[in-house]
Coordinates of C-alpha atoms in Angstrom, one line a residue:
X5 CA 0.0 0.0 0.0
X6 CA 1.1 3.6 -0.5
X7 CA 2.8 5.4 2.4
X8 CA 0.9 8.6 1.5
X9 CA -2.8 8.7 1.5
X10 CA -4.7 10.1 -1.5
X11 CA -5.5 13.8 -1.3
X12 CA -9.2 13.1 -0.9
X13 CA -8.6 11.1 2.2
X14 CA -6.4 13.7 3.8
X15 CA -8.9 16.4 2.9
X16 CA -11.6 14.3 4.6
X17 CA -9.4 14.0 7.6
X18 CA -9.1 17.7 7.9
X19 CA -12.9 18.0 7.9
X20 CA -13.4 15.5 10.6
X21 CA -10.5 16.8 12.7
X22 CA -11.9 20.3 12.6
X23 CA -15.3 19.0 13.7
X24 CA -13.7 17.0 16.5
X25 CA -11.5 20.0 17.7
X26 CA -14.3 22.6 17.6
X27 CA -17.3 20.6 18.8
X28 CA -16.1 17.5 20.7
X29 CA -12.9 18.4 22.4
X30 CA -14.2 21.4 24.4
X31 CA -16.8 19.2 26.1
X32 CA -14.9 15.9 26.3
X33 CA -14.0 16.4 30.0
X34 CA -17.6 17.3 30.8
X35 CA -18.9 14.2 29.0
X36 CA -16.4 12.0 30.8
X37 CA -17.3 13.4 34.3
X38 CA -21.1 13.3 33.8
X39 CA -21.4 10.1 31.6
X40 CA -23.6 12.2 29.4
X41 CA -24.4 10.8 26.0
X42 CA -23.6 13.5 23.4
X43 CA -26.9 13.5 21.6
X44 CA -26.4 16.9 19.8
X45 CA -22.9 15.9 18.7
X46 CA -24.3 12.6 17.3
X47 CA -27.0 14.5 15.5
X48 CA -24.5 16.8 13.9
X49 CA -22.4 13.8 12.9
X50 CA -25.4 12.4 11.1
X51 CA -26.0 15.7 9.3
X52 CA -22.3 15.7 8.2
X53 CA -22.8 12.1 6.8
X54 CA -20.4 10.5 9.4
X55 CA -22.9 7.9 10.5
X56 CA -23.2 6.5 6.9
X57 CA -19.7 6.8 5.6
X58 CA -19.2 3.4 3.8
X59 CA -22.8 2.9 2.6
X60 CA -24.4 3.4 -0.8
X61 CA -25.8 6.8 -1.7
X62 CA -28.9 4.9 -3.0
X63 CA -30.0 4.5 0.7
X64 CA -28.8 8.0 1.9
X65 CA -25.2 7.0 2.7
X66 CA -22.1 9.0 1.9
X67 CA -20.9 6.5 -0.6
X68 CA -17.3 6.6 0.7
X69 CA -14.8 3.9 1.7
X70 CA -13.9 2.0 4.8
X71 CA -10.6 4.0 4.8
X72 CA -12.7 7.1 5.1
X73 CA -14.7 5.5 7.9
X74 CA -11.5 4.4 9.7
X75 CA -10.1 7.9 9.5
X76 CA -13.3 9.4 10.9
X77 CA -13.3 7.0 13.9
X78 CA -9.6 7.7 14.5
X79 CA -10.1 11.5 14.4
X80 CA -13.1 11.4 16.7
X81 CA -11.2 9.1 19.1
X82 CA -8.2 11.4 19.1
X83 CA -10.2 13.8 21.2
X84 CA -12.7 11.4 22.8
X85 CA -12.6 7.6 22.6
X86 CA -16.3 7.5 23.6
X87 CA -17.5 9.6 20.7
X88 CA -15.3 7.5 18.4
X89 CA -16.9 4.2 19.4
X90 CA -20.5 5.6 19.1
X91 CA -19.7 6.1 15.4
X92 CA -17.8 2.8 15.2
X93 CA -20.4 0.5 16.9
X94 CA -23.2 2.2 14.9
X95 CA -21.5 1.7 11.6
X96 CA -19.7 -1.6 11.9
X97 CA -22.0 -3.5 14.2
X98 CA -25.5 -1.9 14.1
X99 CA -25.7 -1.0 10.4
X100 CA -23.3 -3.0 8.2
X101 CA -25.2 -6.3 8.8
X102 CA -28.4 -4.8 7.4
X103 CA -26.5 -3.5 4.4
X104 CA -24.9 -6.8 3.8
X105 CA -27.6 -9.4 4.6
X106 CA -30.9 -7.4 4.5
X107 CA -33.7 -7.5 2.0
X108 CA -34.6 -4.4 0.0
X109 CA -37.7 -3.9 2.3
X110 CA -35.4 -4.1 5.4
X111 CA -32.9 -1.6 3.8
X112 CA -35.7 0.9 3.0
X113 CA -37.2 0.6 6.5
X114 CA -34.1 0.4 8.7
X115 CA -30.9 1.1 6.7
X116 CA -32.0 4.4 5.3
X117 CA -32.7 6.1 8.7
X118 CA -29.5 4.5 10.1
X119 CA -27.2 5.8 7.4
X120 CA -28.5 9.4 7.5
X121 CA -28.2 9.5 11.3
X122 CA -32.0 9.6 12.1
X123 CA -31.5 6.2 13.9
X124 CA -28.5 5.0 15.9
X125 CA -27.7 1.3 15.6
X126 CA -26.7 -1.3 18.2
X127 CA -25.6 -5.0 18.2
X128 CA -26.7 -7.6 20.7
X129 CA -24.4 -10.6 20.8
X130 CA -22.7 -10.9 24.3
X131 CA -24.4 -12.6 27.2
X132 CA -23.4 -13.7 30.7
X133 CA -22.4 -17.1 29.3
X134 CA -21.6 -16.1 25.8
X135 CA -18.7 -13.8 25.8
X136 CA -15.7 -15.0 23.8
X137 CA -17.6 -18.2 23.3
X138 CA -20.4 -16.6 21.4
X139 CA -21.8 -20.0 20.4
X140 CA -23.0 -20.2 24.0
X141 CA -26.0 -18.0 23.3
X142 CA -29.0 -18.6 25.6
X143 CA -31.4 -15.9 24.3
X144 CA -34.2 -17.7 22.3
X145 CA -36.4 -16.9 19.4
X146 CA -39.4 -19.3 19.1
X147 CA -41.3 -19.5 15.8
X148 CA -44.9 -18.7 16.6
X149 CA -46.2 -18.6 13.0
X150 CA -46.5 -14.9 12.2
X151 CA -43.7 -13.8 14.5
X152 CA -40.8 -15.0 16.6
X153 CA -41.1 -14.8 20.4
X154 CA -37.8 -13.4 21.8
X155 CA -36.7 -14.0 25.4
X156 CA -33.4 -13.5 27.1
X157 CA -30.7 -10.8 27.9
X158 CA -27.7 -9.3 26.2
X159 CA -25.0 -7.4 28.2
X160 CA -22.4 -4.8 27.5
X161 CA -24.2 -3.3 24.6
X162 CA -22.7 -0.1 23.1
X163 CA -25.2 2.6 22.2
X164 CA -28.0 1.1 24.4
X165 CA -30.5 2.4 25.2
X166 CA -29.9 5.3 22.8
X167 CA -30.0 3.2 19.7
X168 CA -33.3 2.6 17.9
X169 CA -32.5 -0.7 16.2
X170 CA -30.4 -3.6 17.3
X171 CA -29.1 -6.6 15.5
X172 CA -29.7 -9.5 18.0
X173 CA -28.6 -13.1 17.9
X174 CA -30.9 -15.7 19.4
X175 CA -31.2 -19.6 19.3
X176 CA -33.8 -20.7 16.8
X177 CA -32.8 -24.4 16.7
X178 CA -31.7 -25.6 20.2
X179 CA -29.0 -28.3 20.3
X180 CA -27.3 -27.3 17.1
X181 CA -24.8 -24.9 18.7
X182 CA -23.7 -22.1 16.4
X183 CA -25.6 -23.7 13.6
X184 CA -28.9 -23.0 15.4
X185 CA -28.5 -19.2 15.9
X186 CA -30.3 -16.6 13.9
X187 CA -30.1 -12.8 13.7
X188 CA -33.0 -10.4 14.0
X189 CA -33.6 -6.7 13.6
X190 CA -35.2 -5.6 16.9
X191 CA -36.8 -2.2 17.2
X192 CA -36.5 -0.3 20.5
X193 CA -40.2 0.2 20.4
X194 CA -41.2 -3.5 20.4
X195 CA -43.3 -4.3 23.5
X196 CA -41.4 -6.3 26.1
X197 CA -38.0 -4.9 25.1
X198 CA -36.4 -3.0 28.0
X199 CA -33.0 -1.9 29.2
X200 CA -31.0 -2.0 32.4
X201 CA -29.6 1.2 33.9
X202 CA -26.4 2.2 31.9
X203 CA -23.1 0.9 33.3
X204 CA -20.7 3.2 35.2
X205 CA -17.6 2.5 33.2
X206 CA -13.8 3.1 33.7
X207 CA -13.5 4.9 30.3
X208 CA -15.3 5.8 27.2
X209 CA -17.8 7.4 29.5
X210 CA -19.5 9.5 26.8
X211 CA -20.5 6.3 25.1
X212 CA -23.5 4.8 26.8
X213 CA -23.6 1.0 27.5
X214 CA -26.4 -1.1 29.0
X215 CA -28.1 -4.5 28.9
X216 CA -30.9 -5.5 26.6
X217 CA -33.8 -7.4 28.2
X218 CA -36.3 -9.4 26.1
X219 CA -39.5 -10.6 27.7
X220 CA -41.9 -12.2 25.2
X221 CA -40.9 -9.7 22.5
X222 CA -42.8 -10.4 19.3
X223 CA -40.4 -10.0 16.4
X224 CA -42.2 -9.9 13.0
X225 CA -41.1 -12.7 10.6
X226 CA -39.9 -10.1 8.2
X227 CA -37.3 -8.9 10.7
X228 CA -35.3 -12.1 10.5
X229 CA -32.0 -10.9 9.0
X230 CA -30.7 -13.1 6.2
X231 CA -31.2 -16.9 6.4
X232 CA -32.5 -18.8 9.3
X233 CA -29.7 -20.4 11.5
X234 CA -27.1 -18.3 9.8
X235 CA -26.8 -15.7 12.6
X236 CA -23.6 -16.9 14.1
X237 CA -21.9 -16.8 10.8
X238 CA -23.2 -13.2 10.2
X239 CA -22.1 -12.1 13.7
X240 CA -18.5 -13.3 13.0
X241 CA -18.5 -11.4 9.7
X242 CA -19.8 -8.3 11.3
X243 CA -17.1 -8.5 14.0
X244 CA -14.4 -8.7 11.3
X245 CA -15.4 -5.2 10.2
X246 CA -16.0 -4.1 13.7
X247 CA -12.4 -4.8 14.6
X248 CA -11.3 -2.2 12.0
X249 CA -13.4 0.3 13.8
X250 CA -11.9 -0.6 17.3
X251 CA -8.4 -0.6 15.8
X252 CA -9.1 2.9 14.5
X253 CA -10.5 4.0 17.8
X254 CA -7.4 2.6 19.6
X255 CA -5.2 4.4 17.1
X256 CA -7.0 7.7 17.6
X257 CA -6.7 7.4 21.4
X258 CA -3.0 6.7 21.1
X259 CA -2.5 9.5 18.7
X260 CA -4.2 12.0 21.0
X261 CA -2.2 10.9 23.9
X262 CA 1.0 11.2 21.9
X263 CA 0.3 14.6 20.7
X264 CA -0.6 15.8 24.1
X265 CA 2.6 14.4 25.7
X266 CA 4.7 15.8 22.9
X267 CA 3.3 19.3 23.4
X268 CA 3.6 19.1 27.2
X269 CA 7.2 17.9 27.0
X270 CA 8.1 20.8 24.8
X271 CA 6.6 23.3 27.3
X272 CA 7.6 21.7 30.6
X273 CA 11.1 23.2 31.6
X274 CA 13.2 21.4 34.1
X275 CA 16.9 22.0 34.7
X276 CA 16.9 24.8 32.1
X277 CA 15.4 22.9 29.1
X278 CA 12.3 21.3 27.9
X279 CA 11.9 17.8 29.3
X280 CA 11.2 16.4 25.9
X281 CA 14.9 17.1 25.0
X282 CA 16.2 14.8 27.8
X283 CA 17.5 11.8 26.0
X284 CA 15.3 9.2 27.7
X285 CA 12.2 11.2 26.9
X286 CA 13.2 12.0 23.4
X287 CA 13.7 8.2 22.8
X288 CA 10.2 7.5 24.3
X289 CA 8.6 10.0 21.9
X290 CA 10.6 8.5 19.0
X291 CA 9.4 5.0 19.9
X292 CA 5.8 6.3 20.2
X293 CA 5.9 8.0 16.7
X294 CA 7.3 4.8 15.1
X295 CA 4.8 2.5 16.6
X296 CA 1.9 4.9 15.7
X297 CA 3.0 4.7 12.1
X298 CA 3.1 1.0 12.2
X299 CA -0.3 0.8 13.7
X300 CA -1.7 3.2 11.2
X301 CA -0.4 1.2 8.3
X302 CA -2.0 -2.0 9.7
X303 CA -5.4 -0.3 10.3
X304 CA -5.5 1.4 6.8
X305 CA -4.4 -1.8 5.1
X306 CA -7.2 -3.8 6.7
X307 CA -9.7 -1.1 5.7
X308 CA -8.5 -1.1 2.2
X309 CA -8.7 -4.9 1.9
X310 CA -12.3 -4.8 3.2
X311 CA -13.1 -2.3 0.5
X312 CA -11.5 -4.5 -2.1
X313 CA -13.5 -7.6 -0.7
X314 CA -10.2 -9.4 -0.2
X315 CA -10.9 -12.9 1.1
X316 CA -9.7 -13.4 4.6
X317 CA -9.4 -9.8 5.4
X318 CA -10.5 -10.8 8.9
X319 CA -6.9 -11.8 9.6
X320 CA -5.8 -8.3 8.8
X321 CA -8.6 -6.8 10.9
X322 CA -7.6 -8.9 13.8
X323 CA -3.9 -8.0 13.4
X324 CA -4.8 -4.3 13.3
X325 CA -7.0 -4.5 16.3
X326 CA -4.5 -6.6 18.3
X327 CA -1.5 -4.3 17.6
X328 CA -3.4 -0.9 17.8
X329 CA -5.1 -1.7 21.0
X330 CA -2.0 -3.1 22.7
X331 CA -0.2 0.0 21.6
X332 CA -3.0 2.3 22.9
X333 CA -2.7 0.8 26.4
X334 CA 1.1 1.0 26.4
X335 CA 1.5 4.4 24.7
X336 CA -1.2 6.2 26.9
X337 CA 0.7 4.9 30.0
X338 CA 4.0 6.4 28.7
X339 CA 2.2 9.7 27.8
X340 CA 0.8 10.0 31.3
X341 CA 4.3 9.2 32.7
X342 CA 5.8 12.1 30.6
X343 CA 3.3 14.4 32.3
X344 CA 4.4 13.3 35.7
X345 CA 2.1 14.1 38.6
X346 CA 0.0 16.4 36.4
X347 CA -1.1 13.5 34.2
X348 CA -2.7 11.8 37.2
X349 CA -5.2 14.7 37.7
X350 CA -8.7 14.7 36.3
X351 CA -9.2 17.1 33.5
X352 CA -5.8 16.4 31.9
X353 CA -6.6 14.6 28.6
X354 CA -3.9 11.9 28.9
X355 CA -5.6 10.7 32.1
X356 CA -8.8 10.2 30.1
X357 CA -7.0 8.7 27.2
X358 CA -5.3 6.3 29.6
X359 CA -8.7 5.0 30.9
X360 CA -10.3 5.0 27.4
X361 CA -7.5 2.8 26.0
X362 CA -8.1 -0.3 28.1
X363 CA -11.4 -1.3 26.6
X364 CA -10.0 -1.5 23.1
X365 CA -8.1 -4.7 24.2
X366 CA -11.4 -6.2 25.4
X367 CA -14.4 -5.6 23.2
X368 CA -15.0 -6.8 19.6
X369 CA -13.1 -9.9 20.7
X370 CA -10.4 -9.8 23.4
X371 CA -6.8 -9.7 22.2
X372 CA -6.4 -13.3 23.3
X373 CA -9.2 -14.1 20.9
X374 CA -7.5 -12.0 18.2
X375 CA -4.4 -14.2 18.5
X376 CA -6.7 -17.2 18.1
X377 CA -8.3 -15.7 15.0
X378 CA -4.9 -14.9 13.5
X379 CA -3.5 -18.3 14.3
X380 CA -6.5 -19.9 12.6
X381 CA -5.6 -18.1 9.4
X382 CA -1.9 -18.9 9.4
X383 CA -1.8 -22.4 10.8
X384 CA -2.9 -25.5 9.0
X385 CA -5.8 -27.4 10.5
X386 CA -4.7 -29.6 13.4
X387 CA -5.7 -33.1 12.2
X388 CA -4.6 -34.7 15.5
X389 CA -7.1 -32.6 17.6
X390 CA -9.9 -34.6 19.2
X391 CA -13.4 -33.2 19.7
X392 CA -13.9 -32.4 23.3
X393 CA -17.3 -33.5 24.6
X394 CA -19.0 -31.1 26.9
X395 CA -19.7 -32.7 30.3
X396 CA -23.3 -33.7 30.9
X397 CA -24.8 -31.5 33.6
X398 CA -25.3 -33.4 36.8
X399 CA -28.6 -33.2 38.5
X400 CA -28.7 -30.8 41.4
X401 CA -28.2 -32.5 44.8
X402 CA -30.8 -30.3 46.3
X403 CA -34.4 -30.3 45.0
X404 CA -35.4 -27.0 43.5
X405 CA -38.9 -25.7 44.1
X406 CA -40.4 -22.6 42.4
X407 CA -43.9 -21.7 43.6
X408 CA -46.5 -19.9 41.5
X409 CA -50.1 -19.0 41.7
X410 CA -51.8 -17.4 44.7
X411 CA -49.2 -15.3 46.7
X412 CA -50.6 -16.5 50.1
X413 CA -50.4 -20.1 49.1
X414 CA -47.0 -19.7 47.6
X415 CA -45.8 -18.0 50.8
X416 CA -47.3 -20.8 52.9
X417 CA -45.4 -23.4 50.8
X418 CA -42.1 -21.6 50.9
X419 CA -42.3 -21.2 54.7
X420 CA -43.2 -24.8 55.2
X421 CA -40.3 -25.9 53.0
X422 CA -37.8 -23.7 54.9
X423 CA -39.1 -24.9 58.3
X424 CA -38.7 -28.5 57.0
X425 CA -35.1 -27.6 56.2
X426 CA -34.6 -26.7 59.8
X427 CA -34.9 -22.9 59.6
X428 CA -36.3 -20.9 62.6
X429 CA -37.4 -18.0 60.4
X430 CA -38.4 -15.6 63.2
X431 CA -35.3 -14.1 64.8
X432 CA -34.2 -11.1 66.8
X433 CA -33.5 -8.1 64.5
X434 CA -29.9 -7.3 63.7
X435 CA -28.2 -4.1 62.4
X436 CA -29.7 -3.7 58.8
X437 CA -26.3 -2.2 57.7
X438 CA -24.3 -4.9 59.4
X439 CA -21.5 -6.8 57.7
X440 CA -22.9 -8.8 54.7
X441 CA -19.9 -11.1 54.7
X442 CA -20.3 -12.0 58.4
X443 CA -24.1 -12.2 58.3
X444 CA -26.0 -15.5 58.7
X445 CA -29.0 -14.1 56.7
X446 CA -29.6 -11.3 54.2
X447 CA -32.6 -9.9 52.5
X448 CA -31.4 -8.3 49.2
X449 CA -33.2 -6.0 46.9
X450 CA -32.8 -5.3 43.2
X451 CA -34.0 -2.8 40.6
X452 CA -37.4 -4.6 40.5
X453 CA -38.1 -3.1 43.9
X454 CA -39.1 0.1 42.1
X455 CA -39.6 3.3 44.2
X456 CA -37.6 3.9 47.3
X457 CA -40.7 3.7 49.5
X458 CA -40.9 0.0 48.6
X459 CA -37.7 -0.7 50.5
X460 CA -39.7 -0.5 53.8
X461 CA -41.4 -3.8 53.1
X462 CA -37.9 -5.4 52.5
X463 CA -36.7 -3.9 55.8
X464 CA -39.7 -5.3 57.6
X465 CA -38.9 -8.8 56.3
X466 CA -35.2 -8.4 57.2
X467 CA -36.0 -7.3 60.8
X468 CA -38.5 -10.2 61.2
X469 CA -36.0 -12.8 60.0
X470 CA -32.9 -11.3 61.7
X471 CA -31.3 -10.4 58.3
X472 CA -28.9 -7.8 57.1
X473 CA -30.3 -5.6 54.3
X474 CA -28.4 -5.9 51.0
X475 CA -28.9 -5.7 47.3
X476 CA -27.5 -5.6 43.8
X477 CA -24.9 -3.2 42.6
X478 CA -27.3 -0.9 40.6
X479 CA -29.6 -0.6 43.7
X480 CA -26.6 0.8 45.6
X481 CA -24.7 2.6 42.9
X482 CA -27.6 4.0 40.8
X483 CA -30.6 4.2 43.1
X484 CA -28.5 4.6 46.3
X485 CA -31.2 2.8 48.3
X486 CA -28.4 1.0 50.3
X487 CA -24.8 2.0 51.1
X488 CA -22.2 1.0 48.5
X489 CA -20.5 -1.2 51.1
X490 CA -23.7 -3.3 51.4
X491 CA -24.1 -4.6 47.8
X492 CA -23.5 -8.2 46.9
X493 CA -21.6 -9.2 43.7
X494 CA -18.4 -9.9 41.9
X495 CA -17.1 -6.5 42.7
X496 CA -18.9 -6.2 46.0
X497 CA -19.5 -8.3 49.1
X498 CA -19.7 -12.1 49.1
X499 CA -22.5 -13.7 51.2
X500 CA -21.6 -17.1 52.5
X501 CA -24.3 -17.4 55.2
X502 CA -27.3 -19.7 55.7
X503 CA -30.2 -17.9 54.1
X504 CA -30.4 -15.4 51.2
X505 CA -33.8 -13.9 50.2
X506 CA -33.6 -11.8 47.0
X507 CA -36.5 -9.5 46.0
X508 CA -36.7 -8.1 42.5
X509 CA -33.3 -9.2 41.4
X510 CA -32.9 -10.7 38.0
X511 CA -29.7 -12.6 38.6
X512 CA -27.0 -10.9 36.6
X513 CA -23.6 -12.6 36.6
X514 CA -22.2 -9.8 38.7
X515 CA -24.7 -10.5 41.5
X516 CA -24.6 -14.3 41.2
X517 CA -20.9 -14.4 41.9
X518 CA -21.6 -12.9 45.3
X519 CA -24.0 -15.7 46.4
X520 CA -22.2 -18.7 45.1
X521 CA -21.4 -20.0 48.6
X522 CA -24.8 -19.2 50.2
X523 CA -26.4 -22.3 51.7
X524 CA -29.9 -21.5 50.7
X525 CA -31.0 -19.0 48.1
X526 CA -34.6 -17.8 47.8
X527 CA -35.8 -15.7 44.9
X528 CA -38.9 -13.5 44.6
X529 CA -39.5 -12.1 41.2
X530 CA -42.5 -11.4 39.0
X531 CA -40.6 -12.6 35.9
X532 CA -40.7 -16.3 35.7
X533 CA -37.8 -16.3 33.1
X534 CA -35.5 -14.4 35.5
X535 CA -32.2 -16.1 35.4
X536 CA -31.9 -16.1 39.2
X537 CA -34.6 -18.8 39.5
X538 CA -32.1 -21.3 38.0
X539 CA -29.7 -20.6 40.8
X540 CA -32.1 -20.7 43.6
X541 CA -33.3 -23.6 45.9
X542 CA -36.7 -21.9 46.4
X543 CA -38.5 -19.2 44.5
X544 CA -41.8 -17.5 44.2
X545 CA -43.0 -16.0 40.9
X546 CA -45.2 -13.1 41.7
X547 CA -45.6 -9.4 42.5
X548 CA -43.5 -8.7 45.6
X549 CA -46.1 -6.2 46.8
X550 CA -48.3 -9.2 47.4
X551 CA -45.7 -12.0 48.0
X552 CA -43.6 -10.3 50.7
X553 CA -46.6 -9.2 52.9
X554 CA -47.9 -12.7 52.6
X555 CA -44.5 -14.1 53.5
X556 CA -44.3 -11.8 56.5
X557 CA -47.7 -12.9 57.6
X558 CA -46.8 -16.6 57.4
X559 CA -43.6 -16.1 59.4
X560 CA -45.3 -14.2 62.1
X561 CA -47.6 -17.1 62.7
X562 CA -44.7 -19.3 63.7

């Protein structure tokens, strides 16, 4: 490839850089601090054609190339990695699949408003048990004749809930692994489609990220994307292009950090001269510049090959993503080091670049997976490898009972079952804010509890049973109904006591990791498909407003 880009590409870069400098850079710190989605910025990007760069003008796209797209993501990320990935995820993940696999009707209905920026696109692939192993998808789409009934959950979804349309993978033929997965276009307005509270992330904080929740969502038959049971194949093809976007994002973050550190090192005077002229620092800057050029060549080469429809460009995309993201993490750290103590202060751009860089090694396939992808292209097939059979799940040692129907009857059955297990449910009250890790019992609340006033009913149950009051991370972090020190989860407290009663908690992986060693788990949730029921010994499906008072009444009779 040429070492000098054609004039039209460099002119395009100037346009995007001017926009990024004038509109994004002045508010980047504010967006980072507030986690605010830059709706007006995205609207302007749509008006400029930046949300439809590599798509046909026939559908309202800019009719440009993936090299143009790569440059746009790079330049946006140079001032704010979050804004860069809004464009990247929309283009590569949420839109390209419709352009590539969609019918004319789907393109007119969905592609057109996506490429002109009226809609933002999202992509729903990742689940609790389907991360790097995307074939482990548990979301289901059951054929009901005129529509598919979609149930399940997707996590870590970029642009959710701001996106209007999402490409979602779901199992349509159980038992066939990745050959039984299909892809659907799911509209934000479909009944039963809801979102979690957005995540509070380390970096790219102007980019919004949340979970997608599907509860009996009716997806019209015409929203099946491409062929039935080809969804996994489509997802892998979409990710090949997505990796060029993430490589471009990583390159932009690294470039921004380098430019900032170079300027600072020329203006910071120590011992009578600019610190950049000290040999060690000058060598560091030289190494940065060299590695940036190498990354840029890899990224643009992958984009050019995608434009040329080169077979196997996925290898080049994986190489670009692997190298550029590893460089971004390393280079931003060195840039911050060049700033010294000043680089550790909020508001200095290298501090934000440093935090933004890390995610580029993780999403669109971790860099460990990138090495797996690359090795798959360069190594001959291993003819000695034996198929590893998945172990057959053993039956649970303890009988699981989930009660439904009349809340009073369900409460009566639950109390009887716990008493039969030897529990003396009535107990002296303990400090509701006592240590979760040292508690024998906890009553935990989740986002399903609703308004703060509803916490009182949980407190009453906790006092009656001698339990500490706990909850999920969002209930502490977002709603602030309980102190942060009280939440249970992977990043929170671990409950290892006798009895856990969860109210309105769906059972996200984050929370489940905190109750793995609990002796008895009881779940109360009005959603019978809530994942938590699979991890509970006992459960009641029903409205907690009715179930918990009935449970309190039964315990008081003891």
